[in-house]
Amino acid sequence: MATSTVNAKASGTFSIGGDLPVNRMGYGAMRITGDGIWGAPKDIEGAKKVLRHVVELGINFIDTADAYGPDVSEELIGEALSPYAKGVVIATKGGLTRQGPNKWFPVGRPEYLTQQVEMSLRRLKVERIDLWQLHRIDPKVPVEDSLGAMKKLQQQGKIRHIGLSEVKPHEIDQARKVVEIVSVQNQYNIGDRQHEDVVDYCAKHNIGFIPWFPVAAGKLAQPGGKLDSVAKKHNATVSQLSLAWLLHRSPVMLPIPGTTSLQHLEENVAAADVKLSAAEWKEIEDSAK
């Protein structure tokens, strides 16, 4: 598929919290770190170049977290993109600590989360975080305590909107009693639909759904499979078809594919131009079950 005229505007828009309009095709900044999402990337200047190209392609929703690196992803975003172009929304997360490569441990204590928000503000070089998301609910800390601290920061003007990650509908209901929830970030793609109920919940309440791991993997994506044959027919890649399906699946869907390659980045954004008929989408969905 041609990528020369690619722009994320083709993915349509969604208004986070009713007042933050973003193009629906976003960018996930987890991969601009070292192996195991640990330490700095091998090519720091290359990572910054990708971030700048993200904005050039019309992507104005970038998702990161204090745990990516840790700190590295936020620092690179702040260095590469600050001062931010008008309309660029940076979402970050807090609540997972790091003990080494590929090691993640939830900590939701109010004083810890408050400290992390202050540090994120500094690294991202912003005065207010557009969207702060609780990276995981800490089983040892009542979610009311974790989010209560974030509500205070929201009232102080340090956080604009609050979201959740890896939750089920009953947990969203519980959180919404404390503070308004405008987004949910769960693992989801055409081959992994364990959170179908959460997508439907978010659509019903106009909450943005941010699917991480948005591209189908495994058997479904293999050469010669259903996704592969339909992708070839539409002069697209399996990855592009996966992203296009997400955009088709729900108007509240905000895919955030991540990459460290400029070419791959353009390919991802071009997925917004992949158009299939309702019958073709149904055939793909049925084959993915």
Tab-separated table of N, CA and C in Angstrom, residues 2 60 90 128 141 178 211:
chain	number	residue	atom	x	y	z
A	2	ALA	N	0.506	2.226	-0.815
A	2	ALA	CA	1.283	3.470	-0.875
A	2	ALA	C	1.210	4.204	0.456
A	60	ASN	N	-1.698	12.693	16.738
A	60	ASN	CA	-1.662	13.671	17.840
A	60	ASN	C	-2.071	13.046	19.170
A	90	ILE	N	-0.455	13.989	25.012
A	90	ILE	CA	0.438	12.956	25.555
A	90	ILE	C	-0.262	12.287	26.731
A	128	ARG	N	0.680	20.134	32.813
A	128	ARG	CA	-0.483	19.300	33.113
A	128	ARG	C	-0.453	18.071	32.211
A	141	VAL	N	-3.929	-2.288	47.503
A	141	VAL	CA	-4.379	-0.921	47.804
A	141	VAL	C	-5.779	-0.710	47.238
A	178	VAL	N	-15.411	7.216	42.093
A	178	VAL	CA	-14.398	8.091	42.700
A	178	VAL	C	-14.109	9.290	41.796
A	211	PRO	N	-6.479	-0.154	22.640
A	211	PRO	CA	-6.028	-1.551	22.619
A	211	PRO	C	-4.507	-1.646	22.549
